[in-house]
Amino acid sequence: MNDLKKKSVLQRMLDGVERIGNKLPHPITLFAILALLVVVLSAILAPLNIQVEDPSAEGEMLTVTNLLSGSGIEYIFTSMVDNFINFAPLGMVLATMIGIGMAEQSGLISAALRGFVLSIPKQLLTAGLVFAGIMSNIATDAGYVVLPPLGAMLFAALGRHPLAGLSAAFAGVSAGFSANLLISALDPLLGELTIQAASTIDPSYAEGMNIAMNYFFMVASTVLLTITGTFINDKIVEPRLGTYTGEVQNESASLEPAEKKGLLWASVSFVISAGLLSLLVLLPGAPLRGEDGDIVQQIVQSPFMSSLVVTILILFFIPGLVYGLITKSIKSDKDVANKLSETMASMGMFIVLAFAAGQFIAYFSETNLGTILGVKGSAFLDTIQLDGIPLIIAFILLSGFINLFIGSSSAKWAVMAPVFVPMLMNQGFSPELTQMAYRIADSTTNIITPLMSYFAIVIVFAQRYDKNMGIGSLISVMLPYSIGFFIIWTIMLIVWMLLGIDLGPGSPIYYDG
């Protein structure tokens, strides 16, 4: 694919997006600025006596709390450490990453992805790559590094265009980031932010929420996106790329005997672990089973559902450890400690981000600006009569646009959740639906924004097969996936809403406060 001397309108537009996005501050700096902005706004708005009725306490009025007053300054200093520690996703994400980190550092996830892709029939290779990409998000970002080059390599070996294999894998990993057959590391991260935002309107409703709030929709999405991605790749993208005439780089992606043995015993350990854990909730009178209602309610509203992070930790840690012991990548407890330390070291930026984001969210709540903005925003939506499905579509479009400039999914949601979750609750939509709508927009536009952190890495992978591959070229390849996923996924959500199916365990479409 050759670069045009004169850039197309699309390329110029995307270059503009890149320039604007590059001028935005780092997410850590952004949250620090937002926290400071909330403090200043509280001092400006407090004297104006702006007030709304407290949605969580009928008859009581809320006003803006001034954080530059004497008591406000005292709050800033005395709450700073607590704001950091109590940042909802912090403990859950770090605990989850202990398990996922063990599976990743030991080599289990990489071997499992390669083993899956290599084991499928040639005619199902595209579908297998897209599906593997979707499933890879249980390990956060590992799929970005493993699957695109693997997809290119396998397509080249079969005489197909390697960039088609790369794009199919990239589409699955990135655009399918909010679809899976399992709970992923992103679920507790976004879920806790959603629960925290919902508690500003209805604390009792928030207490009944769980991090698997989008699970049913995610499972169905996995099937839909696999089919959609396969069709787009084989019928649109690969024909457009034409016949590959470059030098095919033959590399071995096969599994070593030790890796195959490790995968076998890791699978056995996973099944045994899952079976033992299931006994803690399925058996009558089990310690992690609820006590009220029928069997379904006892499982949905149970200690098990509120402790899914621990389950994720165990189900990744044990197979990862077993794999490491079998393949000799782990030989002693020191290796275990070192691998877990490496995982936590990679979370350093998230920890600093959590400190800054924790202050912003706490200040937003303390000043009552989030609730006031939600109530006022809901009233504005009433005046323009934008509600129902058009409102959800508008929210998806807005979220997708914002994603072009801010790459981090959690950073965006930490800013947006305190505003839009209460606002849409006031319009009768559940926090669970708002989160799913956001995830659709965020995932489908990841593959066309140069500001996504792994975009540059994918370009490097692509340049091994086409030295002229640049930002505009890669985006032009990925745009059909983005548009197709966006349309199909949004239609699926609309149909889901019309049918009134729960998005996850105990997670309805509508909120009746």
PDB file of N, CA and C in Angstrom, residues 245-287:
ATOM      1  N   THR A 245       2.630  -9.201  -2.447  1.00  0.00           N
ATOM      2  CA  THR A 245       3.783  -9.435  -3.314  1.00  0.00           C
ATOM      3  C   THR A 245       5.109  -9.216  -2.604  1.00  0.00           C
ATOM      4  N   GLY A 246       5.041  -8.884  -1.332  1.00  0.00           N
ATOM      5  CA  GLY A 246       6.278  -8.639  -0.595  1.00  0.00           C
ATOM      6  C   GLY A 246       6.967  -9.929  -0.199  1.00  0.00           C
ATOM      7  N   GLU A 247       8.067  -9.765   0.496  1.00  0.00           N
ATOM      8  CA  GLU A 247       8.845 -10.918   0.955  1.00  0.00           C
ATOM      9  C   GLU A 247       8.210 -11.472   2.224  1.00  0.00           C
ATOM     10  N   VAL A 248       7.740 -12.697   2.167  1.00  0.00           N
ATOM     11  CA  VAL A 248       7.112 -13.326   3.320  1.00  0.00           C
ATOM     12  C   VAL A 248       8.179 -13.719   4.321  1.00  0.00           C
ATOM     13  N   GLN A 249       7.983 -13.312   5.542  1.00  0.00           N
ATOM     14  CA  GLN A 249       8.927 -13.637   6.595  1.00  0.00           C
ATOM     15  C   GLN A 249       8.442 -14.876   7.323  1.00  0.00           C
ATOM     16  N   ASN A 250       9.136 -15.986   7.104  1.00  0.00           N
ATOM     17  CA  ASN A 250       8.743 -17.240   7.733  1.00  0.00           C
ATOM     18  C   ASN A 250       9.288 -17.319   9.142  1.00  0.00           C
ATOM     19  N   GLU A 251       8.393 -17.435  10.088  1.00  0.00           N
ATOM     20  CA  GLU A 251       8.782 -17.549  11.488  1.00  0.00           C
ATOM     21  C   GLU A 251       7.988 -18.689  12.108  1.00  0.00           C
ATOM     22  N   SER A 252       8.560 -19.287  13.110  1.00  0.00           N
ATOM     23  CA  SER A 252       7.882 -20.402  13.766  1.00  0.00           C
ATOM     24  C   SER A 252       7.000 -19.891  14.895  1.00  0.00           C
ATOM     25  N   ALA A 253       5.733 -20.322  14.826  1.00  0.00           N
ATOM     26  CA  ALA A 253       4.812 -19.955  15.900  1.00  0.00           C
ATOM     27  C   ALA A 253       4.358 -21.201  16.653  1.00  0.00           C
ATOM     28  N   SER A 254       4.968 -22.333  16.322  1.00  0.00           N
ATOM     29  CA  SER A 254       4.529 -23.594  16.914  1.00  0.00           C
ATOM     30  C   SER A 254       4.880 -23.658  18.394  1.00  0.00           C
ATOM     31  N   LEU A 255       4.169 -24.534  19.090  1.00  0.00           N
ATOM     32  CA  LEU A 255       4.396 -24.711  20.517  1.00  0.00           C
ATOM     33  C   LEU A 255       5.466 -25.771  20.755  1.00  0.00           C
ATOM     34  N   GLU A 256       6.336 -25.503  21.705  1.00  0.00           N
ATOM     35  CA  GLU A 256       7.343 -26.481  22.105  1.00  0.00           C
ATOM     36  C   GLU A 256       6.658 -27.585  22.918  1.00  0.00           C
ATOM     37  N   PRO A 257       7.266 -28.782  22.974  1.00  0.00           N
ATOM     38  CA  PRO A 257       6.687 -29.878  23.762  1.00  0.00           C
ATOM     39  C   PRO A 257       6.416 -29.486  25.213  1.00  0.00           C
ATOM     40  N   ALA A 258       7.345 -28.716  25.807  1.00  0.00           N
ATOM     41  CA  ALA A 258       7.154 -28.293  27.200  1.00  0.00           C
ATOM     42  C   ALA A 258       5.947 -27.375  27.331  1.00  0.00           C
ATOM     43  N   GLU A 259       5.726 -26.525  26.305  1.00  0.00           N
ATOM     44  CA  GLU A 259       4.579 -25.626  26.344  1.00  0.00           C
ATOM     45  C   GLU A 259       3.271 -26.410  26.238  1.00  0.00           C
ATOM     46  N   LYS A 260       3.247 -27.417  25.370  1.00  0.00           N
ATOM     47  CA  LYS A 260       2.045 -28.248  25.235  1.00  0.00           C
ATOM     48  C   LYS A 260       1.740 -28.977  26.537  1.00  0.00           C
ATOM     49  N   LYS A 261       2.774 -29.502  27.167  1.00  0.00           N
ATOM     50  CA  LYS A 261       2.582 -30.185  28.441  1.00  0.00           C
ATOM     51  C   LYS A 261       2.099 -29.210  29.508  1.00  0.00           C
ATOM     52  N   GLY A 262       2.683 -28.023  29.507  1.00  0.00           N
ATOM     53  CA  GLY A 262       2.269 -26.998  30.462  1.00  0.00           C
ATOM     54  C   GLY A 262       0.816 -26.600  30.284  1.00  0.00           C
ATOM     55  N   LEU A 263       0.381 -26.456  29.012  1.00  0.00           N
ATOM     56  CA  LEU A 263      -1.013 -26.108  28.734  1.00  0.00           C
ATOM     57  C   LEU A 263      -1.963 -27.193  29.216  1.00  0.00           C
ATOM     58  N   LEU A 264      -1.565 -28.450  29.015  1.00  0.00           N
ATOM     59  CA  LEU A 264      -2.415 -29.559  29.449  1.00  0.00           C
ATOM     60  C   LEU A 264      -2.648 -29.516  30.949  1.00  0.00           C
ATOM     61  N   TRP A 265      -1.569 -29.411  31.714  1.00  0.00           N
ATOM     62  CA  TRP A 265      -1.701 -29.428  33.175  1.00  0.00           C
ATOM     63  C   TRP A 265      -2.311 -28.130  33.712  1.00  0.00           C
ATOM     64  N   ALA A 266      -2.093 -27.023  33.014  1.00  0.00           N
ATOM     65  CA  ALA A 266      -2.743 -25.767  33.413  1.00  0.00           C
ATOM     66  C   ALA A 266      -4.252 -25.890  33.225  1.00  0.00           C
ATOM     67  N   SER A 267      -4.668 -26.557  32.130  1.00  0.00           N
ATOM     68  CA  SER A 267      -6.097 -26.764  31.882  1.00  0.00           C
ATOM     69  C   SER A 267      -6.715 -27.648  32.958  1.00  0.00           C
ATOM     70  N   VAL A 268      -5.993 -28.697  33.318  1.00  0.00           N
ATOM     71  CA  VAL A 268      -6.477 -29.598  34.374  1.00  0.00           C
ATOM     72  C   VAL A 268      -6.637 -28.834  35.684  1.00  0.00           C
ATOM     73  N   SER A 269      -5.644 -28.021  36.026  1.00  0.00           N
ATOM     74  CA  SER A 269      -5.701 -27.258  37.281  1.00  0.00           C
ATOM     75  C   SER A 269      -6.831 -26.235  37.256  1.00  0.00           C
ATOM     76  N   PHE A 270      -7.103 -25.671  36.058  1.00  0.00           N
ATOM     77  CA  PHE A 270      -8.205 -24.709  35.923  1.00  0.00           C
ATOM     78  C   PHE A 270      -9.543 -25.393  36.194  1.00  0.00           C
ATOM     79  N   VAL A 271      -9.749 -26.558  35.592  1.00  0.00           N
ATOM     80  CA  VAL A 271     -11.002 -27.285  35.767  1.00  0.00           C
ATOM     81  C   VAL A 271     -11.207 -27.671  37.228  1.00  0.00           C
ATOM     82  N   ILE A 272     -10.145 -28.177  37.871  1.00  0.00           N
ATOM     83  CA  ILE A 272     -10.246 -28.568  39.280  1.00  0.00           C
ATOM     84  C   ILE A 272     -10.549 -27.355  40.157  1.00  0.00           C
ATOM     85  N   SER A 273      -9.845 -26.242  39.906  1.00  0.00           N
ATOM     86  CA  SER A 273     -10.048 -25.020  40.697  1.00  0.00           C
ATOM     87  C   SER A 273     -11.468 -24.495  40.520  1.00  0.00           C
ATOM     88  N   ALA A 274     -11.937 -24.457  39.250  1.00  0.00           N
ATOM     89  CA  ALA A 274     -13.286 -23.968  38.981  1.00  0.00           C
ATOM     90  C   ALA A 274     -14.334 -24.867  39.635  1.00  0.00           C
ATOM     91  N   GLY A 275     -14.093 -26.172  39.601  1.00  0.00           N
ATOM     92  CA  GLY A 275     -15.029 -27.105  40.222  1.00  0.00           C
ATOM     93  C   GLY A 275     -15.122 -26.922  41.724  1.00  0.00           C
ATOM     94  N   LEU A 276     -13.984 -26.757  42.370  1.00  0.00           N
ATOM     95  CA  LEU A 276     -13.981 -26.566  43.819  1.00  0.00           C
ATOM     96  C   LEU A 276     -14.635 -25.239  44.203  1.00  0.00           C
ATOM     97  N   LEU A 277     -14.355 -24.197  43.417  1.00  0.00           N
ATOM     98  CA  LEU A 277     -14.966 -22.898  43.707  1.00  0.00           C
ATOM     99  C   LEU A 277     -16.478 -22.943  43.522  1.00  0.00           C
ATOM    100  N   SER A 278     -16.935 -23.683  42.513  1.00  0.00           N
ATOM    101  CA  SER A 278     -18.373 -23.760  42.263  1.00  0.00           C
ATOM    102  C   SER A 278     -19.111 -24.410  43.420  1.00  0.00           C
ATOM    103  N   LEU A 279     -18.439 -25.329  44.125  1.00  0.00           N
ATOM    104  CA  LEU A 279     -19.076 -25.983  45.266  1.00  0.00           C
ATOM    105  C   LEU A 279     -19.373 -24.988  46.387  1.00  0.00           C
ATOM    106  N   LEU A 280     -18.607 -23.894  46.421  1.00  0.00           N
ATOM    107  CA  LEU A 280     -18.785 -22.894  47.478  1.00  0.00           C
ATOM    108  C   LEU A 280     -20.045 -22.064  47.288  1.00  0.00           C
ATOM    109  N   VAL A 281     -20.656 -22.185  46.084  1.00  0.00           N
ATOM    110  CA  VAL A 281     -21.861 -21.394  45.837  1.00  0.00           C
ATOM    111  C   VAL A 281     -23.045 -22.248  45.367  1.00  0.00           C
ATOM    112  N   LEU A 282     -22.780 -23.397  44.758  1.00  0.00           N
ATOM    113  CA  LEU A 282     -23.871 -24.196  44.201  1.00  0.00           C
ATOM    114  C   LEU A 282     -24.535 -25.115  45.212  1.00  0.00           C
ATOM    115  N   LEU A 283     -23.775 -25.638  46.145  1.00  0.00           N
ATOM    116  CA  LEU A 283     -24.346 -26.562  47.122  1.00  0.00           C
ATOM    117  C   LEU A 283     -25.277 -25.832  48.089  1.00  0.00           C
ATOM    118  N   PRO A 284     -26.391 -26.429  48.455  1.00  0.00           N
ATOM    119  CA  PRO A 284     -27.292 -25.813  49.452  1.00  0.00           C
ATOM    120  C   PRO A 284     -26.542 -25.551  50.761  1.00  0.00           C
ATOM    121  N   GLY A 285     -26.696 -24.351  51.287  1.00  0.00           N
ATOM    122  CA  GLY A 285     -26.027 -23.995  52.522  1.00  0.00           C
ATOM    123  C   GLY A 285     -24.560 -23.676  52.366  1.00  0.00           C
ATOM    124  N   ALA A 286     -24.067 -23.579  51.104  1.00  0.00           N
ATOM    125  CA  ALA A 286     -22.650 -23.275  50.870  1.00  0.00           C
ATOM    126  C   ALA A 286     -22.321 -21.886  51.403  1.00  0.00           C
ATOM    127  N   PRO A 287     -21.074 -21.681  51.858  1.00  0.00           N
ATOM    128  CA  PRO A 287     -20.708 -20.410  52.511  1.00  0.00           C
ATOM    129  C   PRO A 287     -20.808 -19.183  51.615  1.00  0.00           C
TER     130      PRO A 287
END
